[in-house]
Amino acid sequence: MLVHRPPMGWNTWNTFGTNISDQLIRESTDAFIGAGLKDAGYEYVVVDDCWSKKVRDPETDRLAADPAKFPDGMKAVADYVHGKGLKFGMYSCAGQRTCADYPGSFDHEFLDAETFASWGVDFLKYDFCYKPADINGSLLYRRMGMALRASGRDILFSACNWGSDDVWSWIRSTGAHMYRSTGDIFDNPESYRKIVLSQMEKLSASAPQCFNDMDMLTVGMYGKGLVGNTGCSDADYRSQFALWCMCSAPLMLGCDIRFMSPFIHRLVTNRDLIRVDQDAEARPPIVTRHPWNEKLLTLLKHLDDGSYALGFFNLGEEDWEATATFSDFGLPAHAGYDVSVRNILDREPDAVFREYMRVPVPAHDCRMYLANLVRR
Ligand code: GLA
């Protein structure tokens, strides 16, 4: 199965945790379509942990849906999602139990992959809790990678071992299409900042067919729901979303998409930002820091049409002026080119800069541009 672009969709965990149901998935699927998320490129509706009974079916040994949450079973949910032209995702775990203490797939990998395929599942998130201590984690991802291929259905394999065991060094070999590279995100500014800073040096291992997953977005949660925490400001949400796009990370929304504010809706359907995320080359950004304020990052990402995405991020608590020194990105002053920019987040006249660009960036906020070289 070819996965050329970072997967995009919505996942139940961040907001709903165990409070999931057939009705919630149907309503969210309707909201997905109604909000134009499909038109913007989002594709997967993913049910995370807590969907199953607490034990396997004693007769068949298969996983079974919790009848109180999903009275018509998971195939009915998959059919509904497919009926709207979307793809359906589910969750299991490489260990004996899932993180929320439901049955995991350990030693049942092939049976479970076959079950998921028979329900019409298109995406499997595969967690890492309750892994037997004496078994190598990579072996368990190899097993599920093979089991999914043997299932006869195209199922996107979304590994989730939180970055442990140097996952970037072996995950591509297991057949996974994306892999969680950090611990869980929470809806506060420190959490997304920590995640993104921890991944900057590792993004060269993220590429088409297997993308570094920086976790589901908290954009739009405003502190509500399972990982709600303190919540974030709008400035933080646009920084988070833009950073994920600069890193070619999967864009899995985690807020309640039935109730997105106009601001969040505009942000998560911003075609220019999504174009940056989905760029076919998926190159890691070049990262520079302000000479005496290390909380200010300037990122430049090569895009497949010869243009660039240029982002200024203020991960600190004070308003500041951020700088892009073009020679640091490979454009010396004597090269004979200036840089023309178009702001893709805020209204601002297009402009041309020589040698460097300096812009005010409020605390927690960012500025995002598409840039081109122009001959002097
Ligand atoms: C782990 C994962 C989360 C979520 C929960 C479910 O913590 O990292 O993304 O799937 O398990 O229990």
PDB file of N, CA, C and O in Angstrom, residues 35-63:
ATOM      1  N   ALA A  35     -18.296  20.147   7.648  1.00  0.00           N
ATOM      2  CA  ALA A  35     -17.299  21.207   7.857  1.00  0.00           C
ATOM      3  C   ALA A  35     -16.335  21.318   6.680  1.00  0.00           C
ATOM      4  O   ALA A  35     -15.418  22.142   6.705  1.00  0.00           O
ATOM      5  N   GLY A  36     -16.514  20.451   5.698  1.00  0.00           N
ATOM      6  CA  GLY A  36     -15.628  20.530   4.526  1.00  0.00           C
ATOM      7  C   GLY A  36     -14.246  19.944   4.783  1.00  0.00           C
ATOM      8  O   GLY A  36     -13.294  20.207   4.041  1.00  0.00           O
ATOM      9  N   LEU A  37     -14.122  19.114   5.822  1.00  0.00           N
ATOM     10  CA  LEU A  37     -12.796  18.545   6.103  1.00  0.00           C
ATOM     11  C   LEU A  37     -12.370  17.587   4.991  1.00  0.00           C
ATOM     12  O   LEU A  37     -11.201  17.531   4.623  1.00  0.00           O
ATOM     13  N   LYS A  38     -13.348  16.853   4.459  1.00  0.00           N
ATOM     14  CA  LYS A  38     -13.007  15.934   3.359  1.00  0.00           C
ATOM     15  C   LYS A  38     -12.487  16.733   2.163  1.00  0.00           C
ATOM     16  O   LYS A  38     -11.468  16.380   1.571  1.00  0.00           O
ATOM     17  N   ASP A  39     -13.171  17.822   1.835  1.00  0.00           N
ATOM     18  CA  ASP A  39     -12.733  18.639   0.700  1.00  0.00           C
ATOM     19  C   ASP A  39     -11.347  19.226   0.941  1.00  0.00           C
ATOM     20  O   ASP A  39     -10.592  19.486   0.009  1.00  0.00           O
ATOM     21  N   ALA A  40     -11.025  19.447   2.225  1.00  0.00           N
ATOM     22  CA  ALA A  40      -9.706  20.022   2.539  1.00  0.00           C
ATOM     23  C   ALA A  40      -8.606  18.960   2.532  1.00  0.00           C
ATOM     24  O   ALA A  40      -7.429  19.296   2.681  1.00  0.00           O
ATOM     25  N   GLY A  41      -8.984  17.666   2.421  1.00  0.00           N
ATOM     26  CA  GLY A  41      -7.968  16.615   2.320  1.00  0.00           C
ATOM     27  C   GLY A  41      -7.988  15.604   3.452  1.00  0.00           C
ATOM     28  O   GLY A  41      -7.264  14.611   3.412  1.00  0.00           O
ATOM     29  N   TYR A  42      -8.806  15.834   4.478  1.00  0.00           N
ATOM     30  CA  TYR A  42      -8.886  14.866   5.584  1.00  0.00           C
ATOM     31  C   TYR A  42      -9.651  13.632   5.099  1.00  0.00           C
ATOM     32  O   TYR A  42     -10.570  13.739   4.288  1.00  0.00           O
ATOM     33  N   GLU A  43      -9.255  12.479   5.659  1.00  0.00           N
ATOM     34  CA  GLU A  43      -9.743  11.234   5.064  1.00  0.00           C
ATOM     35  C   GLU A  43     -10.190  10.182   6.088  1.00  0.00           C
ATOM     36  O   GLU A  43     -11.141   9.450   5.844  1.00  0.00           O
ATOM     37  N   TYR A  44      -9.498  10.099   7.232  1.00  0.00           N
ATOM     38  CA  TYR A  44      -9.721   8.975   8.147  1.00  0.00           C
ATOM     39  C   TYR A  44     -10.523   9.380   9.378  1.00  0.00           C
ATOM     40  O   TYR A  44     -10.224  10.382  10.021  1.00  0.00           O
ATOM     41  N   VAL A  45     -11.526   8.571   9.712  1.00  0.00           N
ATOM     42  CA  VAL A  45     -12.251   8.680  10.979  1.00  0.00           C
ATOM     43  C   VAL A  45     -11.757   7.513  11.830  1.00  0.00           C
ATOM     44  O   VAL A  45     -11.955   6.352  11.464  1.00  0.00           O
ATOM     45  N   VAL A  46     -11.094   7.810  12.941  1.00  0.00           N
ATOM     46  CA  VAL A  46     -10.404   6.760  13.697  1.00  0.00           C
ATOM     47  C   VAL A  46     -10.970   6.627  15.113  1.00  0.00           C
ATOM     48  O   VAL A  46     -10.998   7.591  15.879  1.00  0.00           O
ATOM     49  N   VAL A  47     -11.410   5.403  15.425  1.00  0.00           N
ATOM     50  CA  VAL A  47     -11.859   5.075  16.779  1.00  0.00           C
ATOM     51  C   VAL A  47     -10.655   4.551  17.541  1.00  0.00           C
ATOM     52  O   VAL A  47     -10.087   3.516  17.190  1.00  0.00           O
ATOM     53  N   ASP A  48     -10.258   5.237  18.593  1.00  0.00           N
ATOM     54  CA  ASP A  48      -9.082   4.848  19.384  1.00  0.00           C
ATOM     55  C   ASP A  48      -9.472   3.793  20.420  1.00  0.00           C
ATOM     56  O   ASP A  48     -10.478   3.078  20.244  1.00  0.00           O
ATOM     57  N   ASP A  49      -8.733   3.706  21.474  1.00  0.00           N
ATOM     58  CA  ASP A  49      -8.906   2.697  22.521  1.00  0.00           C
ATOM     59  C   ASP A  49     -10.329   2.725  23.106  1.00  0.00           C
ATOM     60  O   ASP A  49     -11.045   3.714  22.955  1.00  0.00           O
ATOM     61  N   CYS A  50     -10.705   1.625  23.774  1.00  0.00           N
ATOM     62  CA  CYS A  50     -11.946   1.522  24.582  1.00  0.00           C
ATOM     63  C   CYS A  50     -13.181   1.152  23.767  1.00  0.00           C
ATOM     64  O   CYS A  50     -14.304   1.325  24.256  1.00  0.00           O
ATOM     65  N   TRP A  51     -13.002   0.622  22.579  1.00  0.00           N
ATOM     66  CA  TRP A  51     -14.160   0.273  21.745  1.00  0.00           C
ATOM     67  C   TRP A  51     -14.644  -1.153  21.981  1.00  0.00           C
ATOM     68  O   TRP A  51     -15.757  -1.515  21.588  1.00  0.00           O
ATOM     69  N   SER A  52     -13.803  -1.994  22.629  1.00  0.00           N
ATOM     70  CA  SER A  52     -14.120  -3.438  22.647  1.00  0.00           C
ATOM     71  C   SER A  52     -14.679  -3.874  24.003  1.00  0.00           C
ATOM     72  O   SER A  52     -14.686  -3.120  24.973  1.00  0.00           O
ATOM     73  N   LYS A  53     -15.089  -5.127  24.030  1.00  0.00           N
ATOM     74  CA  LYS A  53     -15.410  -5.757  25.308  1.00  0.00           C
ATOM     75  C   LYS A  53     -14.113  -5.923  26.090  1.00  0.00           C
ATOM     76  O   LYS A  53     -13.028  -5.935  25.504  1.00  0.00           O
ATOM     77  N   LYS A  54     -14.224  -6.154  27.377  1.00  0.00           N
ATOM     78  CA  LYS A  54     -13.034  -6.289  28.225  1.00  0.00           C
ATOM     79  C   LYS A  54     -12.295  -7.617  28.024  1.00  0.00           C
ATOM     80  O   LYS A  54     -11.144  -7.770  28.411  1.00  0.00           O
ATOM     81  N   VAL A  55     -13.010  -8.590  27.434  1.00  0.00           N
ATOM     82  CA  VAL A  55     -12.355  -9.875  27.133  1.00  0.00           C
ATOM     83  C   VAL A  55     -12.701 -10.297  25.702  1.00  0.00           C
ATOM     84  O   VAL A  55     -13.717  -9.865  25.151  1.00  0.00           O
ATOM     85  N   ARG A  56     -11.878 -11.165  25.153  1.00  0.00           N
ATOM     86  CA  ARG A  56     -12.155 -11.704  23.817  1.00  0.00           C
ATOM     87  C   ARG A  56     -13.377 -12.619  23.845  1.00  0.00           C
ATOM     88  O   ARG A  56     -13.714 -13.161  24.901  1.00  0.00           O
ATOM     89  N   ASP A  57     -13.934 -12.822  22.688  1.00  0.00           N
ATOM     90  CA  ASP A  57     -15.062 -13.753  22.578  1.00  0.00           C
ATOM     91  C   ASP A  57     -14.571 -15.156  22.960  1.00  0.00           C
ATOM     92  O   ASP A  57     -13.620 -15.658  22.366  1.00  0.00           O
ATOM     93  N   PRO A  58     -15.187 -15.786  23.973  1.00  0.00           N
ATOM     94  CA  PRO A  58     -14.664 -17.068  24.442  1.00  0.00           C
ATOM     95  C   PRO A  58     -14.728 -18.174  23.385  1.00  0.00           C
ATOM     96  O   PRO A  58     -13.933 -19.114  23.412  1.00  0.00           O
ATOM     97  N   GLU A  59     -15.646 -18.075  22.457  1.00  0.00           N
ATOM     98  CA  GLU A  59     -15.778 -19.125  21.428  1.00  0.00           C
ATOM     99  C   GLU A  59     -14.755 -18.963  20.312  1.00  0.00           C
ATOM    100  O   GLU A  59     -14.097 -19.918  19.923  1.00  0.00           O
ATOM    101  N   THR A  60     -14.642 -17.733  19.826  1.00  0.00           N
ATOM    102  CA  THR A  60     -13.829 -17.524  18.619  1.00  0.00           C
ATOM    103  C   THR A  60     -12.451 -16.949  18.920  1.00  0.00           C
ATOM    104  O   THR A  60     -11.591 -16.921  18.051  1.00  0.00           O
ATOM    105  N   ASP A  61     -12.250 -16.457  20.123  1.00  0.00           N
ATOM    106  CA  ASP A  61     -11.009 -15.790  20.518  1.00  0.00           C
ATOM    107  C   ASP A  61     -10.827 -14.435  19.820  1.00  0.00           C
ATOM    108  O   ASP A  61      -9.782 -13.819  19.908  1.00  0.00           O
ATOM    109  N   ARG A  62     -11.850 -13.989  19.120  1.00  0.00           N
ATOM    110  CA  ARG A  62     -11.734 -12.699  18.409  1.00  0.00           C
ATOM    111  C   ARG A  62     -12.063 -11.531  19.337  1.00  0.00           C
ATOM    112  O   ARG A  62     -12.774 -11.700  20.324  1.00  0.00           O
ATOM    113  N   LEU A  63     -11.568 -10.348  18.938  1.00  0.00           N
ATOM    114  CA  LEU A  63     -11.987  -9.115  19.595  1.00  0.00           C
ATOM    115  C   LEU A  63     -13.452  -8.880  19.251  1.00  0.00           C
ATOM    116  O   LEU A  63     -13.897  -9.214  18.142  1.00  0.00           O
TER     117      LEU A  63
END
